[in-house]
Coordinates of C-alpha atoms in Angstrom, one line a residue:
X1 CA 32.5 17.2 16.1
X2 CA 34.6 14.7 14.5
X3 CA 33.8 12.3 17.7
X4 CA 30.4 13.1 17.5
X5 CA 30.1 11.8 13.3
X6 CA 32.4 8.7 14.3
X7 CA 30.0 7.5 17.0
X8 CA 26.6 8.0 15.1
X9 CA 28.6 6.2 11.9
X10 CA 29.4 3.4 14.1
X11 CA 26.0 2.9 15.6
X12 CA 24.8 3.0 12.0
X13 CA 27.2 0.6 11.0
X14 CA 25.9 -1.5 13.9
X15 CA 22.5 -1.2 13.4
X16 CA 23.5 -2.3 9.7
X17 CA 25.0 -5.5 10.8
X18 CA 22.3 -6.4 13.7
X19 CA 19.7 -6.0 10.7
X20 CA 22.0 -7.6 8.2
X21 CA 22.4 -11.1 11.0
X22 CA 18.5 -11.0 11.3
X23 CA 17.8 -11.4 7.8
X24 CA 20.3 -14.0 7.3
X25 CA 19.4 -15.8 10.8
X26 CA 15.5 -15.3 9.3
X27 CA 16.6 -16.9 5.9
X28 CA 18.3 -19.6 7.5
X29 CA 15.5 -20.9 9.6
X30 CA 13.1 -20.4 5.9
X31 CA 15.0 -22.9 4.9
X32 CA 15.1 -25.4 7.9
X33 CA 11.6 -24.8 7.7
X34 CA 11.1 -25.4 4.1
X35 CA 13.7 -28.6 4.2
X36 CA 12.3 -29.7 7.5
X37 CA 8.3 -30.1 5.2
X38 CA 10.4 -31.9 2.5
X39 CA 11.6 -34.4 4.6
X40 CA 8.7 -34.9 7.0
X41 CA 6.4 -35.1 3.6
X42 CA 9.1 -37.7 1.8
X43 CA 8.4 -39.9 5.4
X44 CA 4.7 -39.7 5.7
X45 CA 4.4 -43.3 4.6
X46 CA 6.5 -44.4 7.2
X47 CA 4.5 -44.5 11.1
X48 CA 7.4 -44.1 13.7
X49 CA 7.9 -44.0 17.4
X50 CA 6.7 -40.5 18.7
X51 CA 9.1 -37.4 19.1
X52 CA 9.8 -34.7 21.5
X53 CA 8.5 -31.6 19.8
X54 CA 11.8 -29.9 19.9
X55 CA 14.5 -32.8 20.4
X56 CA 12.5 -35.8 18.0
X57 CA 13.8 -38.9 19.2
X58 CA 17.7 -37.1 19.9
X59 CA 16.7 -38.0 24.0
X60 CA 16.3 -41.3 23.1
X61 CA 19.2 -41.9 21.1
X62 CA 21.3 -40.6 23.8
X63 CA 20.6 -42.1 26.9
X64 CA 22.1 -45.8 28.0
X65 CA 21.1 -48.5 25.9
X66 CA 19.7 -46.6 22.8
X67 CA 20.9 -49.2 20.2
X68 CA 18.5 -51.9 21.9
X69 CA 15.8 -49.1 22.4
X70 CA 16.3 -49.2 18.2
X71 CA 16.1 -52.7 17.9
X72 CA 12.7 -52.6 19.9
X73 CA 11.5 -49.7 17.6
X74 CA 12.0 -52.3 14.4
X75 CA 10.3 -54.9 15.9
X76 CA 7.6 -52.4 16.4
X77 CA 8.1 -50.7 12.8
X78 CA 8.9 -53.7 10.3
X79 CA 11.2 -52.3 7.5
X80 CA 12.0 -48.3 8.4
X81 CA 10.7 -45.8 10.8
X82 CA 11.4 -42.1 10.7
X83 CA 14.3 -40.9 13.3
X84 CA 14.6 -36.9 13.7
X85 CA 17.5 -35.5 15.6
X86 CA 16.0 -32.5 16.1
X87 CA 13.5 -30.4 14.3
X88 CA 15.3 -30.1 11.2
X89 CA 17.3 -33.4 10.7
X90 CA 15.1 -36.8 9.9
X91 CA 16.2 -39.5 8.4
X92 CA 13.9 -43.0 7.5
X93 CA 15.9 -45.3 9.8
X94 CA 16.2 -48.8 7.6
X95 CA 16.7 -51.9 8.7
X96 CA 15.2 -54.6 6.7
X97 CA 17.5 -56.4 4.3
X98 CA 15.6 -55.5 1.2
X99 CA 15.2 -52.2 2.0
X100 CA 18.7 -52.3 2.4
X101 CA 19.7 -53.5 -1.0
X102 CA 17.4 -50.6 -2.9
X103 CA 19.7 -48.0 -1.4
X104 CA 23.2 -49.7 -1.0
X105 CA 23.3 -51.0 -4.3
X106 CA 23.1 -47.8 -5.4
X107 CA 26.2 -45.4 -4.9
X108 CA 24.2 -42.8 -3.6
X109 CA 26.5 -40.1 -2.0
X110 CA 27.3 -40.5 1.9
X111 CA 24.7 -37.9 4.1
X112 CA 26.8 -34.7 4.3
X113 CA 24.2 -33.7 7.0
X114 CA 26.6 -35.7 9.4
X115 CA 29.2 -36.7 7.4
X116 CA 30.6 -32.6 6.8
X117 CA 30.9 -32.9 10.3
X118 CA 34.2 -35.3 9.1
X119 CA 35.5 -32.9 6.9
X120 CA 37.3 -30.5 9.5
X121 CA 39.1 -33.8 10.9
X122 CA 39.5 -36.3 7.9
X123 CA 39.5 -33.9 5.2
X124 CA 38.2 -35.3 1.5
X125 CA 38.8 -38.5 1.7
X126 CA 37.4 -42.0 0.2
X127 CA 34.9 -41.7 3.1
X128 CA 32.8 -38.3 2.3
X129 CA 34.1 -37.7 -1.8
X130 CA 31.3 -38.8 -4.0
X131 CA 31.0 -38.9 -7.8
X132 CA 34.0 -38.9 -10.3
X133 CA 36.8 -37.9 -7.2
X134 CA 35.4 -40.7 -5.0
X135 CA 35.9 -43.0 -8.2
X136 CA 39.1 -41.9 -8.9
X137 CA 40.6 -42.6 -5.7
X138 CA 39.3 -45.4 -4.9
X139 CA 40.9 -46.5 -8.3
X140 CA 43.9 -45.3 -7.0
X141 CA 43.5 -46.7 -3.5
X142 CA 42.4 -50.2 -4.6
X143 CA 45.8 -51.4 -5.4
X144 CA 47.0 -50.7 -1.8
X145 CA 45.0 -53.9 -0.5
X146 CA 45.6 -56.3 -3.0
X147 CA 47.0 -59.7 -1.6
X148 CA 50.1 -59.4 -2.6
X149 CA 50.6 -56.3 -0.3
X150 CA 48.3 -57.7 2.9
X151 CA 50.9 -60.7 2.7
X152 CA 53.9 -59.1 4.5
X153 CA 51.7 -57.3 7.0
X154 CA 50.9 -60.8 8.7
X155 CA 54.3 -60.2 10.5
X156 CA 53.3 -57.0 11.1
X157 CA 50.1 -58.2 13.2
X158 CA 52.1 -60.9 14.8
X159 CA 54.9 -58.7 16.1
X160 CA 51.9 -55.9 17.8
X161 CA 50.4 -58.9 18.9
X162 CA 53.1 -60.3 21.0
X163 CA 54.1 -56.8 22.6
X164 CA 50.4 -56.6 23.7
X165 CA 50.2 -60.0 25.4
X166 CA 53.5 -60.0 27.0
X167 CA 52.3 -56.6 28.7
X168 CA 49.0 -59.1 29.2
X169 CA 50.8 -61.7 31.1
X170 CA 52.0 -59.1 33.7
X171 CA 48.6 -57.8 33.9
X172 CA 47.2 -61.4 34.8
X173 CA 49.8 -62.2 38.0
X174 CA 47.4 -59.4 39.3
X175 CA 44.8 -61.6 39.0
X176 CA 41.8 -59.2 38.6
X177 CA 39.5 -58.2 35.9
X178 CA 41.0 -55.1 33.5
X179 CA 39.9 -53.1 30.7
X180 CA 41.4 -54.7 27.4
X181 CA 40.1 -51.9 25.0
X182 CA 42.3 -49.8 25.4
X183 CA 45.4 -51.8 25.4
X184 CA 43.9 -53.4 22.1
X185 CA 43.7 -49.8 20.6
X186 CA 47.3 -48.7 21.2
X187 CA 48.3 -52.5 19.9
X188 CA 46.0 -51.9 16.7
X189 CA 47.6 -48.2 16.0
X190 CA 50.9 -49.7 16.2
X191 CA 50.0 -52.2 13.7
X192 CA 48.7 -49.3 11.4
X193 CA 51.9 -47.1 11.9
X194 CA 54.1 -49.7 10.8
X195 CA 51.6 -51.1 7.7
X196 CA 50.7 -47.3 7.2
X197 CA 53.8 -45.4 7.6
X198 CA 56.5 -48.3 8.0
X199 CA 57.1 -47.7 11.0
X200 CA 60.2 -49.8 13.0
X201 CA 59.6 -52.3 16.2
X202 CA 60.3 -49.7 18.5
X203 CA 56.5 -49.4 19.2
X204 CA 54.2 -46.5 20.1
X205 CA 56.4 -43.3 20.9
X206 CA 55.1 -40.2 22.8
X207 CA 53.6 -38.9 19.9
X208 CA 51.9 -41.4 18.6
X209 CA 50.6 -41.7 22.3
X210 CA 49.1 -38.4 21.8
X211 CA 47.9 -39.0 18.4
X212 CA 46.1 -41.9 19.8
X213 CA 44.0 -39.8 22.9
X214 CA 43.5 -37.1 20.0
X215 CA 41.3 -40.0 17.9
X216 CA 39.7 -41.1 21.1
X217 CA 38.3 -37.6 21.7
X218 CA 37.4 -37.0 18.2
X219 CA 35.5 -39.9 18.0
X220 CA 33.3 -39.0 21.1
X221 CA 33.1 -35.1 20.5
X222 CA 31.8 -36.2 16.5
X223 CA 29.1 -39.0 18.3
X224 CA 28.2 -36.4 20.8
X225 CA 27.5 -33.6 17.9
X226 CA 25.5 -35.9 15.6
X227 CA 23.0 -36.2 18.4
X228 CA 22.9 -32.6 19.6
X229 CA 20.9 -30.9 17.5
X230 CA 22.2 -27.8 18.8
X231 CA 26.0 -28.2 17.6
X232 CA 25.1 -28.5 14.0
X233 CA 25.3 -25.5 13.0
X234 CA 29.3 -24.5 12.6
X235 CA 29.4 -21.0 13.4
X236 CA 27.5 -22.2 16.7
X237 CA 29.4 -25.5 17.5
X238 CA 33.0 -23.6 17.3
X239 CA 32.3 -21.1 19.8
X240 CA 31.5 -23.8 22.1
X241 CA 33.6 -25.5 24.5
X242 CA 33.4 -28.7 22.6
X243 CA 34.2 -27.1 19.7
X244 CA 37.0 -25.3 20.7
X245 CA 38.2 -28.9 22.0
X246 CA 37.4 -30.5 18.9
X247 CA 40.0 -28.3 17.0
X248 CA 42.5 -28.9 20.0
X249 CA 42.1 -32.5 18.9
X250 CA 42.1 -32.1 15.2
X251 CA 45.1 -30.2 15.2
X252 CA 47.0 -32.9 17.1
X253 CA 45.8 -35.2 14.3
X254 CA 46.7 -33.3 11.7
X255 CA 50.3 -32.5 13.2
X256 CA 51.0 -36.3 13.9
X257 CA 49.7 -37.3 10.0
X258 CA 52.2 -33.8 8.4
X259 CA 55.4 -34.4 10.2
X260 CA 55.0 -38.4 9.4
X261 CA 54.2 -37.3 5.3
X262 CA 57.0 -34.3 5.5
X263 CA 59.9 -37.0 6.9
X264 CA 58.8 -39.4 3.9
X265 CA 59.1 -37.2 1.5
X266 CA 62.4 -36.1 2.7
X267 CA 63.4 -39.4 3.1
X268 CA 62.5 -40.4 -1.0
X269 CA 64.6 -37.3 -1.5
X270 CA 67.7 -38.9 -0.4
X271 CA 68.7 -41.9 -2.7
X272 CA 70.2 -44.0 0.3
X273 CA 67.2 -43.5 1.8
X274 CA 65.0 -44.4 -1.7
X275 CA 67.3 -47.3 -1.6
X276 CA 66.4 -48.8 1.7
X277 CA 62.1 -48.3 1.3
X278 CA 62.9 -49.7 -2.6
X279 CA 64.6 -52.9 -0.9
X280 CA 62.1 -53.4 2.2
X281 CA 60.5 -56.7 2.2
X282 CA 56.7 -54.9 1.8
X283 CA 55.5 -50.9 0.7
X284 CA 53.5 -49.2 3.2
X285 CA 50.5 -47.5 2.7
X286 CA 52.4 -43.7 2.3
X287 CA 54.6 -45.2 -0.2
X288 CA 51.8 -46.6 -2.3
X289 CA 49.6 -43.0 -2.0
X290 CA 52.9 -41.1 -2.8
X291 CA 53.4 -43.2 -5.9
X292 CA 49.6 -42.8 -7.2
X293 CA 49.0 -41.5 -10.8
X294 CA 45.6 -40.8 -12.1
X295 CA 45.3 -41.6 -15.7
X296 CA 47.1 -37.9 -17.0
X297 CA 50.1 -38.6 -14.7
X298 CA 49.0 -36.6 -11.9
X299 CA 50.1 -37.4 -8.3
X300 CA 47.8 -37.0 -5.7
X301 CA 48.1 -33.3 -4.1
X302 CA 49.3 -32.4 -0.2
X303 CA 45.4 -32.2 0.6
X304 CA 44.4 -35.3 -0.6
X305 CA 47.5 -37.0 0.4
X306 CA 46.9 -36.1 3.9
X307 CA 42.9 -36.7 3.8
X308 CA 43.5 -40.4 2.6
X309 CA 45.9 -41.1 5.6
X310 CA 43.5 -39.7 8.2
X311 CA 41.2 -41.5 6.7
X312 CA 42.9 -44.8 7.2
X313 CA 44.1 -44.0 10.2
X314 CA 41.0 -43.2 11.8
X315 CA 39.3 -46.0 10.3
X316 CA 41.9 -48.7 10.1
X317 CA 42.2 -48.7 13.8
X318 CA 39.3 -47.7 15.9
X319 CA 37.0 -50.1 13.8
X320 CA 39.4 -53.4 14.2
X321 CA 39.8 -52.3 17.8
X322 CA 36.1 -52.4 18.3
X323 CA 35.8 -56.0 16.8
X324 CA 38.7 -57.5 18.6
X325 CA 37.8 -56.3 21.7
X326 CA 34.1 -57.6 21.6
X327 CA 35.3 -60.9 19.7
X328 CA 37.5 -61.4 23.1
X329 CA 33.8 -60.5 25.1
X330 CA 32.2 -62.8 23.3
X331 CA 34.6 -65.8 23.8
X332 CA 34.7 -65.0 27.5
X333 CA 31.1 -65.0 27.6
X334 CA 30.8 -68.4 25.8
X335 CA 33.6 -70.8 27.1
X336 CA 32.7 -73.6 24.7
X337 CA 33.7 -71.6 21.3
X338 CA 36.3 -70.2 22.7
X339 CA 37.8 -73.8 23.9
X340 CA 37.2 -74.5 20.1
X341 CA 38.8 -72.2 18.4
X342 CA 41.5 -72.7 20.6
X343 CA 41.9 -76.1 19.5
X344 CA 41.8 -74.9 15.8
X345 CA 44.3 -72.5 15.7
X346 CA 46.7 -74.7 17.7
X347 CA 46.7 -77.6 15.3
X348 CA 47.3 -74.7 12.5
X349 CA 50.1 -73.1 14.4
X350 CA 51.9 -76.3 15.7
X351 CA 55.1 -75.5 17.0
X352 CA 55.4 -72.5 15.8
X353 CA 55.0 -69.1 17.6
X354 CA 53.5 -66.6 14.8
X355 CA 51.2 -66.9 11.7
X356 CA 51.8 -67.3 7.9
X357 CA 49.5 -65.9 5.4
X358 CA 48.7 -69.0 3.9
X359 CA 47.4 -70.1 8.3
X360 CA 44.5 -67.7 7.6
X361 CA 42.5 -69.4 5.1
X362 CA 42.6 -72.6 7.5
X363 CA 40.8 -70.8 10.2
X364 CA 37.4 -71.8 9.8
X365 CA 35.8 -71.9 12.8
X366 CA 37.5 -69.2 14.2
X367 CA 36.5 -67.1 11.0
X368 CA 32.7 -68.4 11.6
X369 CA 33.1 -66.3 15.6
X370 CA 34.5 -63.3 14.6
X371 CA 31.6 -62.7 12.3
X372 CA 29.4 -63.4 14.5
X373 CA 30.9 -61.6 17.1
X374 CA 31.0 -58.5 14.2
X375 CA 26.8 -59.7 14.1
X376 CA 26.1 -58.9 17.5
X377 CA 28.8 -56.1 18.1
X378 CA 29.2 -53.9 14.7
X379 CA 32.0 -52.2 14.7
X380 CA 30.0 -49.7 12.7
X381 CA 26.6 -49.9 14.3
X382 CA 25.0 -46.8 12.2
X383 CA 25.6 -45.2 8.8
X384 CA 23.8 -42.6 6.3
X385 CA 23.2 -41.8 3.0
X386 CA 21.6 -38.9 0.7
X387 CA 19.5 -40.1 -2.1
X388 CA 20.5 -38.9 -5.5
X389 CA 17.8 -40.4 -7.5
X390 CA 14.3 -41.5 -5.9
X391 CA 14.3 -45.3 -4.9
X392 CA 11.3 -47.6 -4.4
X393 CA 10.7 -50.0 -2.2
X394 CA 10.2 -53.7 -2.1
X395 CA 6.2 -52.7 -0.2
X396 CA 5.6 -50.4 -2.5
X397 CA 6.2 -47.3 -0.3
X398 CA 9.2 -44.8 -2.2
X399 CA 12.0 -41.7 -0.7
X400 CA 11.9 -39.3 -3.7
X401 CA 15.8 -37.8 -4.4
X402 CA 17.3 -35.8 -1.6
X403 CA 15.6 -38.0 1.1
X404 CA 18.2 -39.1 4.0
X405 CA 18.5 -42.9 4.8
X406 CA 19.7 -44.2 7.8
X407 CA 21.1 -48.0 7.9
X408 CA 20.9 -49.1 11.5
X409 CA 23.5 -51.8 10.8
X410 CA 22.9 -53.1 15.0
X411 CA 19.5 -53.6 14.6
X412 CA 19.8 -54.6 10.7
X413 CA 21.8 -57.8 12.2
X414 CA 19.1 -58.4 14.8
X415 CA 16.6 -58.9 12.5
X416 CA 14.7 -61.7 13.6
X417 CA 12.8 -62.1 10.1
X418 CA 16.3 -63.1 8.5
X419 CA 18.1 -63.8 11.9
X420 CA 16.1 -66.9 13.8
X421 CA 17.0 -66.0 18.0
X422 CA 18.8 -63.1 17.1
X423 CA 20.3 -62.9 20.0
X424 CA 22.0 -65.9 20.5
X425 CA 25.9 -66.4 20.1
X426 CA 25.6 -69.1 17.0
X427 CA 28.8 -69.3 14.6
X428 CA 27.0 -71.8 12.4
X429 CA 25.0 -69.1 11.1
X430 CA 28.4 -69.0 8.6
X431 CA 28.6 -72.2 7.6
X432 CA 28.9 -71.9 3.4
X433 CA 25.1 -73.4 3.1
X434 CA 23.6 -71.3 5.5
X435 CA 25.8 -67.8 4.1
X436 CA 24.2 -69.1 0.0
X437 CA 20.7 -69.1 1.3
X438 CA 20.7 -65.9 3.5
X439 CA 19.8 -62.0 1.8
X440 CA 23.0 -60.3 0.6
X441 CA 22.3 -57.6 2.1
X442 CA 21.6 -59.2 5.8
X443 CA 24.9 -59.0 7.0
X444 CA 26.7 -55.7 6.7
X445 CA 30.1 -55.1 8.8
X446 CA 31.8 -54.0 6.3
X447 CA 28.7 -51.9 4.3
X448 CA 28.1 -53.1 1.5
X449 CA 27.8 -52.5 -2.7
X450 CA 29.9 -50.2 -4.7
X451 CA 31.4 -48.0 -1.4
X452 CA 32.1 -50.7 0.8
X453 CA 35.0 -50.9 3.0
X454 CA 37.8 -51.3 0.5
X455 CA 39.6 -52.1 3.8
X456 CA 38.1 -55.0 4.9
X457 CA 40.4 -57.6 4.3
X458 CA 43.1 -56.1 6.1
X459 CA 40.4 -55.9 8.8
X460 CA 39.8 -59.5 8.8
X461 CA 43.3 -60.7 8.3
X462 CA 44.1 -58.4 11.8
X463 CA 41.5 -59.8 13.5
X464 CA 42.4 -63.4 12.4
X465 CA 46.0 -63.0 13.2
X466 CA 45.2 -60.8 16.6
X467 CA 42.5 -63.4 18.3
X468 CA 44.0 -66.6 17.2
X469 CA 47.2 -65.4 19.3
X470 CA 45.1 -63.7 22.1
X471 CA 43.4 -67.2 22.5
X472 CA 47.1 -69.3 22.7
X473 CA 48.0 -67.2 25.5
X474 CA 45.3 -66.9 27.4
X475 CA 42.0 -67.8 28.8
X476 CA 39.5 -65.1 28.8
X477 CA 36.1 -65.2 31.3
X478 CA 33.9 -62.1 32.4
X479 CA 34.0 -60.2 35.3
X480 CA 30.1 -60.4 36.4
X481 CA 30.9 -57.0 38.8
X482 CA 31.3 -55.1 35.5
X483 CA 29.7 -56.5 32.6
X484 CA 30.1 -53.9 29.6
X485 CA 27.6 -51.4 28.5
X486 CA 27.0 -50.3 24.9
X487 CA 27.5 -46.9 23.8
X488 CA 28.0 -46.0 20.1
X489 CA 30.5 -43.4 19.9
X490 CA 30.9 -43.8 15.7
X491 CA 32.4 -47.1 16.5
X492 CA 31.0 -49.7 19.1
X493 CA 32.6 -49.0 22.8
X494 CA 31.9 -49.8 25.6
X495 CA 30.9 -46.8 28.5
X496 CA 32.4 -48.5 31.3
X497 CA 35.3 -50.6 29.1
X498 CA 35.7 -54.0 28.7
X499 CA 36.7 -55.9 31.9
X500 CA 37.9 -59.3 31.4
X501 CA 40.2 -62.1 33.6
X502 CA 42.8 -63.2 31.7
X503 CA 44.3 -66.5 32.7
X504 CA 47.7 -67.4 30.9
X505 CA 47.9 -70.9 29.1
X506 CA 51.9 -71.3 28.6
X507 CA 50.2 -74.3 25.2
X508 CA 54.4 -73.5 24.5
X509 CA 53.3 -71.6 21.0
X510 CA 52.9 -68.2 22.8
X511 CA 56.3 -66.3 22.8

C-alpha cells in the first residue's frame, strides 16, 4: 500500500514539475517575444542586409571573412544597419564616426546581452561594472597607470623581448616561414606576470603555461557563444560540451589568478618579505590593488580583488598580442616602412641594446605604423553597449533607452567617408595635422570617451618597446603559401596563424 501512495505521489510530484518547466519555458519565450518587437520596432528606421528567419545574420558572421562581409554591408548601409544573432538578439550595428560619438560619449552601461557571458570568467570587473562601482574602481584603478609607474616596466618589456627573439634567431637558421602569434602571446603574458604580479626573470613556468592555453580557449569558446544563438541561454549552454569545457578553462584561470593573490598576501604578512616589495625598484599591479582605499577606508574585497586581475590579465595580454603580431604582418607586407622605422629606432637606440622611457616619445614614425597597423588590424574589432537614456542621431533617426548598439570598430576604421583608400597601408594618416582635422571619434583602438581603455598606454608603450626591438633583430617578409586569414575570436587572430620569415640583422644593438 505504502508503495503504491509513494509512486502515485511521485508521479504527481512529476507531473507538478513538467507543468511547472512549461509555464516558465512559456513565460520565457513571452518575453523573447515581447523584447524581440521592442527591438525590431527601436530599428525600423534602420534598412539592413536580409536575415535567415531563424539565425538573422548569425551564418554570416560566422563563416570566413565576416569582418569584410561587414565592411561591404556599411558601404551598402551608410551610418548603422540592424545585425540579429538570432531571433531574439539585434543590435543597430554603427559604424559612422558621428554616430559613434552620440553613444560613446555617453557612459552608457556595456551590453550585458554578451558581456554576462564574461562574468562566469572575469568576474565584476572594470570591464562589465557600470554606474557608481564602475566609477569607483576605476578611481581606484587609475593610479595604477600613471607614468611614474609605466616608467620601470620599460625594462620589463625589454627583458620579454630579448628571451623571445633569442628563441627567434634559432627559429630563423631553419629558414622557413613560422607562426609568431603564439610565441608573441607567451612573451606578452610574461611581460604581464612580472608588471602584474612581479614576477622574477625566470620566465613562463608550467603553470603559467597552462594559464596561458586556458585564455586561449576562453577566448574562442566566449566568440563562438556570442554567435550561437543557441548557447545563450545558461542553463542550456552548461550542459553542453562547450560549456562543460568552458568551466574546465575558467577554473584553471581562476586557480592560476588565487594561488598568485594567496602567496602575496602571505608574502606582505612577513615583514622581510614587506621589506623586499617596499624596496623593489617599481610596485606591480597586485601591490597597487591590495593597497586600494575607497574614500571610507575600505580595501577592495577577495571578489573584486580577483575580478580586476582577470580582468587585466585577459585584457592586458591577448589585446597587445593581437597588435604586435599584425604590426610585424604589416611591416613584412610593406618592406619600405619597415626599412624606415628601422632606421628610426636605430639612431634612437645607438649603441645601446635596450630602451629608456624617455626613447619612446622619439619614436615617431614608428608610432605613426603601429597605429595604422591598430587601423587596419583592431585588436578589438567589435564592441556593445545598452542604452540607458534614448540618443539621437546626427540624420535625424533615434534608439529610444534599452536599445543595443553595436560599434563595428573593423569597419568603423574602414570608413572610406573619413578614411580616403581605406585600405591602403598609409602611416601619414598620423601626422599631427592630419590627426587635428580628422572626427574624434574616427579612430577607436582603444574605445573611446569616459570607459575607454584605461590601459592603453601601457599598451602602446609595449608595443613601442616590443617592435622597435623585433625590427633590430630581424627582417620580417611574408610567406605567400600561407598568407593569414581574419577571424575575430574577441580579439583579432588569425585562423591559420601568422607565418612570417624572419631574417636576422646582427645591426650589433640586438643582444
Amino acid at each position: 500500500m505504502l508503495s503504491v501512495l509513494l509512486s502515485l505521489n511521485l508521479s504527481h510530484l512529476g507531473l507538478w514539475a513538467s507543468g511547472l518547466i512549461l509555464v516558465l519555458g512559456f513565460l520565457k519565450l513571452i518575453h523573447l517575444l515581447l523584447r524581440r518587437r521592442m527591438l525590431a520596432r527601436a530599428m525600423d528606421s534602420f534598412p539592413g542586409p536580409p536575415t535567415h528567419w531563424l539565425f538573422g545574420h548569425a551564418l554570416e558572421i560566422q563563416k570566413t571573412g565576416s569582418l569584410d562581409k561587414v565592411v561591404s554591408w556599411a558601404h551598402q548601409f551608410p551610418y548603422a544597419h540592424p545585425l540579429w544573432l538570432g531571433q531574439f538578439l539585434g543590435f543597430l550595428n554603427i559604424y559612422e564616426p558621428d554616430y559613434v560619438k552620440a553613444v560613446y560619449s555617453r557612459g552608457d552601461p556595456k551590453a550585458a546581452d554578451v558581456y554576462d557571458f564574461f562574468l562566469q570568467w572575469i568576474g565584476k570587473g572594470l570591464l562589465v561594472l557600470h554606474g557608481p562601482k564602475w566609477y569607483e574602481h576605476r578611481k581606484l584603478l587609475t593610479p595604477g597607470f600613471h607614468y611614474d609607474v609605466l616608467k620601470p616596466y620599460v625594462a620589463v618589456f625589454n627583458n620579454s623581448t630579448h628571451a623571445m627573439l633569442d628563441k627567434w634567431e634559432e627559429k630563423a637558421r631553419e629558414d622557413k616561414s613560422f607562426d609568431i602569434f603564439c610565441d608573441v602571446g607567451h612573451m606578452a603574458l610574461d611581460s604581464l606576470m612580472k608588471c602584474t604580479f612581479g614576477k622574477g626573470n625566470s620566465g613562463l613556468s608550467h603553470r603559467d603555461n597552462s594559464y596561458y592555453l586556458a585564455v586561449s580557449d576562453l577566448t574562442l569558446l566566449m566568440q563562438q557563444r556570442i554567435e550561437s544563438f543557441q548557447y545563450h541561454n545558461d542553463f542550456i549552454y552548461w550542459l553542453t560540451p562547450h560549456g562543460r569545457r568552458f568551466l574546465r578553462a575558467c577554473q584553471e584561470a581562476h586557480d592560476h589568478t588565487d594561488q598568485v593573490i594567496r602567496e602575496r598576501k602571505a608574502a606582505l604578512q612577513d615583514e622581510k618579505e614587506q621589506e623586499k616589495i617596499q624596496n623593489r625598484r617599481h610596485l606591480d599591479f597586485l601591490d597597487i590593488l591590495l593597497g586600494a582605499r575607497d574614500e571610507s577606508g575600505i580595501k577592495l574585497s577577495d571578489a573584486d580583488l580577483r575580478a580586476e586581475v582577470d580582468t587585466f590579465m585577459f585584457e592586458g595580454h591577448d589585446t597587445t598580442t593581437s597588435g604586435i603580431s599584425w604590426f610585424l604582418y604589416c611591416m613584412a607586407l610593406y618592406p619600405e616602412h619597415q626599412s624606415r622605422c628601422r632606421e628610426e629606432v636605430c639612431e634612437i637606440l645607438g649603441d645601446r641594446d635596450s630602451f629608456q622611457w624617455d626613447d619612446l616619445g622619439k619614436m615617431t614614425y614608428l608610432t605613426m605604423c603601429i597605429k595604422e597597423s591598430l587601423r587596419l588590424y583592431p585588436p578589438v574589432p567589435q564592441v556593445y553597449r545598452q542604452l540607458s537614456k534614448p540618443v539621437n542621431f546626427v540624420d535625424g533617426r533615434s534608439l529610444p533607452a534599452g536599445s543595443l548598439i553595436s560599434l563595428h570598430i573593423y569597419a568603423l576604421h574602414r570608413n572610406s567617408s573619413v578614411w580616403p583608400d581605406s585600405e591602403v597601408f598609409d602611416p601619414l594618416r598620423f601626422t599631427p595635422e592630419n590627426v587635428a582635422t580628422r572626427h574624434p571619434f574616427a579612430f577607436m583602438p582603444f574605445s573611446a570617451g569616459p570607459r575607454n581603455c584605461i590601459g592603453q598606454q601601457f599598451a602602446m608603450n609595449e608595443m613601442k618597446v616590443v617592435t622597435a626591438l623585433c625590427l633590430l633583430r630581424f627582417e620580417f617578409t611574408l610567406d605567400p603559401l600561407q598568407p593569414p586569414i581574419k577571424m575575430p575570436q574577441l580579439i583579432l587572430r588569425s585562423k591559420n596563424g601568422i607565418h612570417l620569415r624572419l631574417k636576422p640583422l646582427h645591426l650589433g644593438s640586438g643582444k
